[in-house]
PDB file of C-alpha atoms and ligand atoms in Angstrom:
ATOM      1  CA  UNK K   1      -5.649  19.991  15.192  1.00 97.00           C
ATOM      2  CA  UNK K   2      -6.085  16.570  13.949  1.00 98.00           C
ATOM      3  CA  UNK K   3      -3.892  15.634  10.443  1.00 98.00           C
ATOM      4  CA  UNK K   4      -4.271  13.168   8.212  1.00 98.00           C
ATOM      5  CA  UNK K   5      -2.070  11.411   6.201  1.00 98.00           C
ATOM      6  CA  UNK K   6      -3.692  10.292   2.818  1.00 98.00           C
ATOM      7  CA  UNK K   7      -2.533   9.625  -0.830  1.00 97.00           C
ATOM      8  CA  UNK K   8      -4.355  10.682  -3.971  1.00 96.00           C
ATOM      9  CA  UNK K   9      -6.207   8.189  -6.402  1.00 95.00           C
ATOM     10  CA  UNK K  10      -8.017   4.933  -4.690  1.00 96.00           C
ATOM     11  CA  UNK K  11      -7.006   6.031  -1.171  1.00 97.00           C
ATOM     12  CA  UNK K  12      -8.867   9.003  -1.396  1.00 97.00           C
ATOM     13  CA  UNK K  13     -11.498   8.151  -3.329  1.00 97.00           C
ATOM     14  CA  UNK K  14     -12.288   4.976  -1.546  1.00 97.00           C
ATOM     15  CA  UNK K  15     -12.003   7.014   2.284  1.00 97.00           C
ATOM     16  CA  UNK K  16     -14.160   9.303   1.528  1.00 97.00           C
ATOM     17  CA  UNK K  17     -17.431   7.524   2.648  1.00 96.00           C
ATOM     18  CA  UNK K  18     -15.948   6.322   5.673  1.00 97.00           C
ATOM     19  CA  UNK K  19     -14.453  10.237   6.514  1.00 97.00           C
ATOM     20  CA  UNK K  20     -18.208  11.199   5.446  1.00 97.00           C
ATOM     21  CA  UNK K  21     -19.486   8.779   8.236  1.00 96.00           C
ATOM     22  CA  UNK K  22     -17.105  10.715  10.891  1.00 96.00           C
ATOM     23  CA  UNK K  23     -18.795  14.206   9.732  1.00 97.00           C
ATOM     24  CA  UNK K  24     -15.827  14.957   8.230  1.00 98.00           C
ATOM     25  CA  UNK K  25     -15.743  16.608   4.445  1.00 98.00           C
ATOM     26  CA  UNK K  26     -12.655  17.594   2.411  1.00 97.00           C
ATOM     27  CA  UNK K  27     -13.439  20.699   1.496  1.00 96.00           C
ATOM     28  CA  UNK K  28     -11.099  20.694  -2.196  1.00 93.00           C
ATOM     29  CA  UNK K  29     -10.645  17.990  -4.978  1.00 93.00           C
ATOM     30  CA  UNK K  30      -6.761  17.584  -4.810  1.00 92.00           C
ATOM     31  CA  UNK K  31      -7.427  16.398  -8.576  1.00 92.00           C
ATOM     32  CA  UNK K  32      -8.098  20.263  -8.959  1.00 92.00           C
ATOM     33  CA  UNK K  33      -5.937  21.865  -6.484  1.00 89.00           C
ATOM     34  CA  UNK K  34      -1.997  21.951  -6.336  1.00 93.00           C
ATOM     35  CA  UNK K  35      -2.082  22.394  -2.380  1.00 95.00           C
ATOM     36  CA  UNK K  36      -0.699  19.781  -0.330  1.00 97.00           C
ATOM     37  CA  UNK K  37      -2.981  20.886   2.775  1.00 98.00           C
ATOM     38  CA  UNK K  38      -6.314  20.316   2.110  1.00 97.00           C
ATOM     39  CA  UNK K  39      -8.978  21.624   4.894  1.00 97.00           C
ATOM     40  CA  UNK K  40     -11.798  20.198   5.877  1.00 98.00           C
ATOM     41  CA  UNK K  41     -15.367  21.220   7.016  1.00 98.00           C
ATOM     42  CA  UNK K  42     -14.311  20.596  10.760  1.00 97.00           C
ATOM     43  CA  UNK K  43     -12.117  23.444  11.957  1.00 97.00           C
ATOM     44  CA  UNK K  44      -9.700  21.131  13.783  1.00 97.00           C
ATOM     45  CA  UNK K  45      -9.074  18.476  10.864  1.00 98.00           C
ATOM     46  CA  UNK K  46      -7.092  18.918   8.025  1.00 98.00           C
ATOM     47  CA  UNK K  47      -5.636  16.158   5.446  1.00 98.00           C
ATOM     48  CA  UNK K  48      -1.934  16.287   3.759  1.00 98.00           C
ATOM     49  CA  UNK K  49      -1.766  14.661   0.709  1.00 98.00           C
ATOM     50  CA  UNK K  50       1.278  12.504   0.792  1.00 98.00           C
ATOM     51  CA  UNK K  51       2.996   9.651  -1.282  1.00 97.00           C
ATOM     52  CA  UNK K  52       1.286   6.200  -0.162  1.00 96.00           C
ATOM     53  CA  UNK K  53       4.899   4.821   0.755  1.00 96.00           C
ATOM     54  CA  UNK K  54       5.226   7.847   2.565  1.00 97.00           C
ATOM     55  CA  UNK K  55       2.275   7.595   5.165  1.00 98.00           C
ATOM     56  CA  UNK K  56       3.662   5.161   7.560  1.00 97.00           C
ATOM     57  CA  UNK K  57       6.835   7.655   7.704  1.00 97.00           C
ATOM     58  CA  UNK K  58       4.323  10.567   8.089  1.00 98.00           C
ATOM     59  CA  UNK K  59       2.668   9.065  11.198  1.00 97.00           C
ATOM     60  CA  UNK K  60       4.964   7.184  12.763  1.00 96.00           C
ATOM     61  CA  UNK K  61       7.298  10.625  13.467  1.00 95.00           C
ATOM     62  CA  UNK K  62       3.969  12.812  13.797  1.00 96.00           C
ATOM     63  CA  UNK K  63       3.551  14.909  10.807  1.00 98.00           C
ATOM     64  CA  UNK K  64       0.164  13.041  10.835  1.00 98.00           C
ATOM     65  CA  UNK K  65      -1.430  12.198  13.599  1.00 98.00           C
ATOM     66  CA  UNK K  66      -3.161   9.372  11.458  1.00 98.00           C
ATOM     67  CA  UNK K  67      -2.988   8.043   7.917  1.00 98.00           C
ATOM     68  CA  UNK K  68      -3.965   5.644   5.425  1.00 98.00           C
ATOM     69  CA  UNK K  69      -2.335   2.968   3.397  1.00 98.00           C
ATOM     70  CA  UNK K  70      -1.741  -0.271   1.865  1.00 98.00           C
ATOM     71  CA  UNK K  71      -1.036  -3.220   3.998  1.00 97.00           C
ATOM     72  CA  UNK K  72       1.980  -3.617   0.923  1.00 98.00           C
ATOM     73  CA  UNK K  73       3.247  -0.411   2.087  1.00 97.00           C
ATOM     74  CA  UNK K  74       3.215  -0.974   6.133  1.00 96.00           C
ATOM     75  CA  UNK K  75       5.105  -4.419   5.139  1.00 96.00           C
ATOM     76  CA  UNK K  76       7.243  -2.738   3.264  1.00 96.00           C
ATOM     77  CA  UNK K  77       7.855   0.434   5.739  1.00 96.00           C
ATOM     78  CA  UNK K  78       7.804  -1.935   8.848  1.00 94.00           C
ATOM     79  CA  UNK K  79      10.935  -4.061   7.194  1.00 92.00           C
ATOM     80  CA  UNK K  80      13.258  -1.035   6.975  1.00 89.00           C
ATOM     81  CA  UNK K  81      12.626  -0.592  10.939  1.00 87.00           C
ATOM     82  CA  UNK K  82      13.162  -4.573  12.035  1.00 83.00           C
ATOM     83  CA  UNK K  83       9.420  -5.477  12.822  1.00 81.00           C
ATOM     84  CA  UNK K  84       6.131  -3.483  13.283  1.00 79.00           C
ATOM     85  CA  UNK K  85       7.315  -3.057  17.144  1.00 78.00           C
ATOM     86  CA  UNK K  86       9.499  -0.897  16.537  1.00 81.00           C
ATOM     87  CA  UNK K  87       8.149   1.223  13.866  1.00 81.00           C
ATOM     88  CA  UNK K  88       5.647   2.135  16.646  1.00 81.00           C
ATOM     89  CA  UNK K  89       2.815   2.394  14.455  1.00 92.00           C
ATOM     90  CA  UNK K  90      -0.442   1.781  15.650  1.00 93.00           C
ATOM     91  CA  UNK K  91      -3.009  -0.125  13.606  1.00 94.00           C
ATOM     92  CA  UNK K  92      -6.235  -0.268  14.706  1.00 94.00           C
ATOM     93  CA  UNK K  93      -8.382  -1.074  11.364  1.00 96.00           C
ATOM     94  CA  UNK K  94      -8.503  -3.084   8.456  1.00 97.00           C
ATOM     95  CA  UNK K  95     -10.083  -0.799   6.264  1.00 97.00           C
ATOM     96  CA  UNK K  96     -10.851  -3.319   3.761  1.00 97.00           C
ATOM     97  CA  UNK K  97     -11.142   0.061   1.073  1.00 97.00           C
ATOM     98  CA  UNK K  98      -8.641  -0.281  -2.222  1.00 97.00           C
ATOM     99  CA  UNK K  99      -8.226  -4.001  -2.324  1.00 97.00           C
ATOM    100  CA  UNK K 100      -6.074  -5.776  -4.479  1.00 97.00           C
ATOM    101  CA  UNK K 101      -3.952  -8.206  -4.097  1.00 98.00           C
ATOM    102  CA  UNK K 102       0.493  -8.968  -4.595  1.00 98.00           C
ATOM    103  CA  UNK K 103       1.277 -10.970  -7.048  1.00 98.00           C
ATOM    104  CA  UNK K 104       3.748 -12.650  -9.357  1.00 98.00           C
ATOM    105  CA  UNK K 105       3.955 -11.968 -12.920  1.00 98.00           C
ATOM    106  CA  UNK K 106       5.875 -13.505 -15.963  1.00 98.00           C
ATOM    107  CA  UNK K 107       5.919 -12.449 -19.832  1.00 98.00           C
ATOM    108  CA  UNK K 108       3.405 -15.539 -21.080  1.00 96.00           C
ATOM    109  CA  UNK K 109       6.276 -17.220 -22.796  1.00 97.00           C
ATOM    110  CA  UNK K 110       8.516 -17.376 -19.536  1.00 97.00           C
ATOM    111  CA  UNK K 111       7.880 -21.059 -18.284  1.00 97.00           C
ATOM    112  CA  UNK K 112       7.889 -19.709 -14.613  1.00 98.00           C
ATOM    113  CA  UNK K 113       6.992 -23.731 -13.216  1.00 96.00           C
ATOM    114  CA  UNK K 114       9.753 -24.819 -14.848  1.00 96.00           C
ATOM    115  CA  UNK K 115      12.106 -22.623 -13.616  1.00 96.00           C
ATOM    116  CA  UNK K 116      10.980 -22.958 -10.079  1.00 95.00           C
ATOM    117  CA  UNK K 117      10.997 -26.806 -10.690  1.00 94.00           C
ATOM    118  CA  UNK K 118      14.799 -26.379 -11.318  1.00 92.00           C
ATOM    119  CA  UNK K 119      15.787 -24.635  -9.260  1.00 90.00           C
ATOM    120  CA  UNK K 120      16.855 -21.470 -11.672  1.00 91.00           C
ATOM    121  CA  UNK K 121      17.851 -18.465  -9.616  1.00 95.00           C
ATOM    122  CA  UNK K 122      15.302 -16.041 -10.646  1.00 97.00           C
ATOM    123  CA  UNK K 123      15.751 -12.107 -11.364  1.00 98.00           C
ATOM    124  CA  UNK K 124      12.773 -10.584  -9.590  1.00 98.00           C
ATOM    125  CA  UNK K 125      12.192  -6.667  -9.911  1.00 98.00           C
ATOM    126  CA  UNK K 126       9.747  -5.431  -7.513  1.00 98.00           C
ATOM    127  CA  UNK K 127       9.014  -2.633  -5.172  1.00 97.00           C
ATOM    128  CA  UNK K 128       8.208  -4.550  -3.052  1.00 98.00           C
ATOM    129  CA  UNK K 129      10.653  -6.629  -2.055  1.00 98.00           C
ATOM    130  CA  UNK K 130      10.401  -7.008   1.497  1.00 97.00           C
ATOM    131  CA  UNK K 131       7.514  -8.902   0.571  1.00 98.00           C
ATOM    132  CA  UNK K 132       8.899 -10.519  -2.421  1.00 98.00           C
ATOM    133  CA  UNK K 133      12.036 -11.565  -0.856  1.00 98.00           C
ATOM    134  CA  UNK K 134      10.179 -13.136   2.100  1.00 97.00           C
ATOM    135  CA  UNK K 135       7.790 -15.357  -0.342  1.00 98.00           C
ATOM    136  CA  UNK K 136      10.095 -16.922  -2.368  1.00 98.00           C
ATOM    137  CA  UNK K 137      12.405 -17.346   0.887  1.00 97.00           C
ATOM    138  CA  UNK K 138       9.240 -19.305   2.127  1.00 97.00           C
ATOM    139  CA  UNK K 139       8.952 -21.300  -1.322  1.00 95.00           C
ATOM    140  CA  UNK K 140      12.825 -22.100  -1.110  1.00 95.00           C
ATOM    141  CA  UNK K 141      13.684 -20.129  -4.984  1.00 97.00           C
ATOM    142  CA  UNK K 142      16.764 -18.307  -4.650  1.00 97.00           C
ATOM    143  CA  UNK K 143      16.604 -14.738  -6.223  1.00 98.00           C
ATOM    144  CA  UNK K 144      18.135 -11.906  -6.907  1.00 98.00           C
ATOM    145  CA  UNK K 145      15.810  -8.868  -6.148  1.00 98.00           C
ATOM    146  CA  UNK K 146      16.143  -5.393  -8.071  1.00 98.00           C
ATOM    147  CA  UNK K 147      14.518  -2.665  -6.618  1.00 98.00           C
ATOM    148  CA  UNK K 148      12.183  -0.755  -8.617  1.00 98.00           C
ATOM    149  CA  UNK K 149       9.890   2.048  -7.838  1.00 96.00           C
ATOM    150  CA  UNK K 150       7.425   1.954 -10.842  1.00 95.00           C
ATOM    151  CA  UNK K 151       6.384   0.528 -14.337  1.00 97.00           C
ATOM    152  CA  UNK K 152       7.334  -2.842 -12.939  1.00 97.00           C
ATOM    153  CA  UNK K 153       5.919  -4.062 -16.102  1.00 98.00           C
ATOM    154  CA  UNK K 154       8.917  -3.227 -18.215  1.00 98.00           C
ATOM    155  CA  UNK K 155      11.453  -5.428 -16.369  1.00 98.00           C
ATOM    156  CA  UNK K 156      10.467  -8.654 -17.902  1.00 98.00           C
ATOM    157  CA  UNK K 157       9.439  -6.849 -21.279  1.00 97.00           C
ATOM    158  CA  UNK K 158      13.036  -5.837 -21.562  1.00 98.00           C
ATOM    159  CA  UNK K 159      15.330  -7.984 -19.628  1.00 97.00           C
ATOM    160  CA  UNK K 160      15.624  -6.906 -16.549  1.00 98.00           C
ATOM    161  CA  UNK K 161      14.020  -9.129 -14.531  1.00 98.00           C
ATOM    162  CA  UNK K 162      12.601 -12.736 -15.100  1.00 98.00           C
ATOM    163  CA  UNK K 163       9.734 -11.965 -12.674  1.00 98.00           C
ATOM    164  CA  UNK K 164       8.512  -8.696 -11.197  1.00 98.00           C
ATOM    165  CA  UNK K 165       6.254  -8.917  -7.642  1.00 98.00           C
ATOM    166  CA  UNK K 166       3.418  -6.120  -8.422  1.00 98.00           C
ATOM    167  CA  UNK K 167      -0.195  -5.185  -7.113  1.00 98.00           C
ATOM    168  CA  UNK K 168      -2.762  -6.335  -8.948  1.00 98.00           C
ATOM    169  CA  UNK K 169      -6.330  -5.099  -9.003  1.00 97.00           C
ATOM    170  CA  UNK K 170      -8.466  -5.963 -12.464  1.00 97.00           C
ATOM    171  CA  UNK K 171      -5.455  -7.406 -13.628  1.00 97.00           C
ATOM    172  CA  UNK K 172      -5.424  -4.921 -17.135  1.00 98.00           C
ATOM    173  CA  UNK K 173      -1.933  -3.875 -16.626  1.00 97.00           C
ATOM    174  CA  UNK K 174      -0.080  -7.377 -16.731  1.00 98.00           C
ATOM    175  CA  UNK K 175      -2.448  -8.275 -20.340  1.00 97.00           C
ATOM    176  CA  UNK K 176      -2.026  -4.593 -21.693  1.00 97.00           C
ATOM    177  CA  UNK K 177       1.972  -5.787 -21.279  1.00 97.00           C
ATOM    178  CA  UNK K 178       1.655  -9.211 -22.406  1.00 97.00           C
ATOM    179  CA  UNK K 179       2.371 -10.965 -18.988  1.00 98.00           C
ATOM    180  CA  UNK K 180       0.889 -13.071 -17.113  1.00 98.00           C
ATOM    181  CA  UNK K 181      -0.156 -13.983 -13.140  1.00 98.00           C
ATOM    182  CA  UNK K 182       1.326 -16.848 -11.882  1.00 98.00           C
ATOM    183  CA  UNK K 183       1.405 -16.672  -8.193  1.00 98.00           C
ATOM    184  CA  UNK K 184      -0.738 -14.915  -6.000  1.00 98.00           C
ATOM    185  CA  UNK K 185       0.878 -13.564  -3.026  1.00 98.00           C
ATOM    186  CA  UNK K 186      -0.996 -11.883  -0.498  1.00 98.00           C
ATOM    187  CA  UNK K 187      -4.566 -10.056  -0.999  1.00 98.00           C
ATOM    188  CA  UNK K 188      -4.099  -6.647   0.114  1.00 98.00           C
ATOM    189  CA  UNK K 189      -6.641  -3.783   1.836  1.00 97.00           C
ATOM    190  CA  UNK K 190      -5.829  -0.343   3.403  1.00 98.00           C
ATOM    191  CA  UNK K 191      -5.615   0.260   7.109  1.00 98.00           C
ATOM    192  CA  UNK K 192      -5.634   3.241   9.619  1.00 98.00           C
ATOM    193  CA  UNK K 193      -2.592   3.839  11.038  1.00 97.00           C
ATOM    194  CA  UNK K 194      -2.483   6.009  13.957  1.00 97.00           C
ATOM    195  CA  UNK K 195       0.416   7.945  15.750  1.00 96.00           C
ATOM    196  CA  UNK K 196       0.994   5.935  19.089  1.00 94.00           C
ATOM    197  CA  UNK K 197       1.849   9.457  20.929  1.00 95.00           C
ATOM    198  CA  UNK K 198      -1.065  11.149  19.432  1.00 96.00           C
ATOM    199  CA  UNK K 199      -3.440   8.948  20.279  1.00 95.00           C
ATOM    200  CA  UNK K 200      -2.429   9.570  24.183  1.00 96.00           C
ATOM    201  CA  UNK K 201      -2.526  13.585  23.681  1.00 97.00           C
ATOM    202  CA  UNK K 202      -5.363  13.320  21.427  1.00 97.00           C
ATOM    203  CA  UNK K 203      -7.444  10.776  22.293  1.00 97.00           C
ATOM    204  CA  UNK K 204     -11.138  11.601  22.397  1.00 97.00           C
ATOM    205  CA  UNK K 205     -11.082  13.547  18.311  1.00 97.00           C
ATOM    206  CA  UNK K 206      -9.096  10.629  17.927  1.00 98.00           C
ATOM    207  CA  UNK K 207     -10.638   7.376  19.076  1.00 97.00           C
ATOM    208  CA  UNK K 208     -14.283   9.088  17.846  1.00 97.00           C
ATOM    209  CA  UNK K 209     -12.763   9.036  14.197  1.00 97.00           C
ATOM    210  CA  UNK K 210     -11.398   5.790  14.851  1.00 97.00           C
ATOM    211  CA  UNK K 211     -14.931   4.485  16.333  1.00 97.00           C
ATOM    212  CA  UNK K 212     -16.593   5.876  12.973  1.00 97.00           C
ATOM    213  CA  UNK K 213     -14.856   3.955  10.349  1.00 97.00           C
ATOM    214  CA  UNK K 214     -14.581   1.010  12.421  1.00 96.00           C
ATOM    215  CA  UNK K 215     -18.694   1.035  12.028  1.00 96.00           C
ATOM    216  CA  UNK K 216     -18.761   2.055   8.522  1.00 95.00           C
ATOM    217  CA  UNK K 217     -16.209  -0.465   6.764  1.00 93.00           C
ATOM    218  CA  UNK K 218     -17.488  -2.100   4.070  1.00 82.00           C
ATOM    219  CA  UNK K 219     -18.502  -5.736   5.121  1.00 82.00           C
ATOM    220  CA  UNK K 220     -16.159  -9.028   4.203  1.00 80.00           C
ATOM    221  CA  UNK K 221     -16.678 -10.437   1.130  1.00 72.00           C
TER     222      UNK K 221
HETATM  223  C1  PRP J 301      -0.658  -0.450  -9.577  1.00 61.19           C
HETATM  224  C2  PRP J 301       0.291  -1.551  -9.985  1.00 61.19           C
HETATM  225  C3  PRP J 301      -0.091  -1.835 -11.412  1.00 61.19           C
HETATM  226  C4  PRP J 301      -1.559  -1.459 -11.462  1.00 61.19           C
HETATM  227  C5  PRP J 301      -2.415  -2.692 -11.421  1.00 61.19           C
HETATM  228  O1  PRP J 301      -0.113   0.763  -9.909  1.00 61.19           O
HETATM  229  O2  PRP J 301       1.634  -1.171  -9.840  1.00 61.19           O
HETATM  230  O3  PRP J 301       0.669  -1.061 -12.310  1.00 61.19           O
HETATM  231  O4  PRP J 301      -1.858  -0.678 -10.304  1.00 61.19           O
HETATM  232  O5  PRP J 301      -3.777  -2.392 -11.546  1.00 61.19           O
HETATM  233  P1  PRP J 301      -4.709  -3.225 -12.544  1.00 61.19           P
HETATM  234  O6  PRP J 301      -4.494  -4.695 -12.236  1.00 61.19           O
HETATM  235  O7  PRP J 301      -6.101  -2.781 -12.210  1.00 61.19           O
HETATM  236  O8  PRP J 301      -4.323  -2.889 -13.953  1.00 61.19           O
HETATM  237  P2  PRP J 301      -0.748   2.114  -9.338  1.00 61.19           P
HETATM  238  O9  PRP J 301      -1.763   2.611 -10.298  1.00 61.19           O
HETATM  239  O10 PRP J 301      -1.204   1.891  -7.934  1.00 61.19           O
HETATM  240  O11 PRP J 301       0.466   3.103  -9.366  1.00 61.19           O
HETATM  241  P3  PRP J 301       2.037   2.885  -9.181  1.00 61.19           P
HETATM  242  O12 PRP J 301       2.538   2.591 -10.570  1.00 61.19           O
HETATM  243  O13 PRP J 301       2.492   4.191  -8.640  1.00 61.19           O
HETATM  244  O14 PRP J 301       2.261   1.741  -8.233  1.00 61.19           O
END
């Protein structure tokens, strides 16, 4: 049995094509369903619908042989385990499905140049703030980083933060809360991420998924 790790929304919507391309076909609409184990037209695949910050975790102790996520979310997973080494994650594609990008974000009457320019010590909410920490460590601002785990929008709308670190995609979110972009940190894209053990036990259903997406991914812009 081969299991997948995937999330609902983008994810899923956006793998779909390339699982097509491997023969594969998820058999419910987990918009529809309640289950957490979804089949799929192949006897010997099956997909468990998971958090996105919870794929790495999935894979990497093999209650998913494989999985798909945000390169946000492998940052963020592969700072709790010092390093991508040791996480022991393999990461053979850049799916280049769900792209967005990391950015930084300020209510539009927050003079965020000016602050940097003095050197203010900004209050940053994020999830993110592996990433977050390690760009403004880069940039030389010192910060103080609250950890968030949604609606990131709110923290500068009501004081909590000065700055929030948050994916961006059309960018509707930040001007539907009055803030604005200011720095753009990283553009992001999902990749596979494959169980290092599993890949050794189960390597031919394996590496002929793996060979499948690799030749349907979307081309680079
Ligand atoms: C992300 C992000 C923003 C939104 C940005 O949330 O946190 O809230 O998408 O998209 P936009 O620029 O197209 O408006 P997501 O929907 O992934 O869910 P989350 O709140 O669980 O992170």
């Amino acid at each position: 049995m081969i299991t997948l790790a995937l999330s609902k929304g983008r994810i899923f919507d956006e793998i779909m094509p390339l699982l097509a391309s491997a023969g594969i076909a998820v058999l419910e609409d987990p918009e529809k369903s309640r289950k957490l184990i979804l089949a799929t037209n192949q006897p010997d695949v099956r997909v468990v619908l998971v958090r996105a910050s919870d794929v790495p975790t999935y894979v990497q102790y093999g209650g998913a042989d494989m999985g798909v996520c945000g390169k946000d979310t492998l940052i963020e997973h592969n700072a709790e385990w010092g390093g991508a080494a040791r996480s022991g994650l393999f990461l053979p594609l850049d799916l280049r499905i769900a792209r967005c990008r990391v950015s930084v974000a300020v209510r539009s009457d927050f003079d965020y140049e000016h602050a940097v320019r003095q050197g203010a010590r900004l209050r940053v909410a994020s999830k993110y703030t592996a990433i977050a920490r390690d760009f403004f460590a880069t940039k030389g601002v010192h910060v103080d980083m609250i950890k968030l785990y949604g609606s990131m929008e709110l923290a500068p709308l009501t004081g909590l933060a000065d700055a929030i670190v948050d994916l961006v995609s059309t960018g509707n979110t930040l001007k539907a809360n009055h803030l604005v972009e200011v720095e753009r940190i990283m553009d992001i894209s999902s990749h596979l991420v494959v169980n290092q053990a599993a890949l050794k036990l189960k390597q031919a259903p394996l590496r002929r998924i793996i060979d499948a997406f690799a030749a349907a991914i979307p081309p680079a812009e």
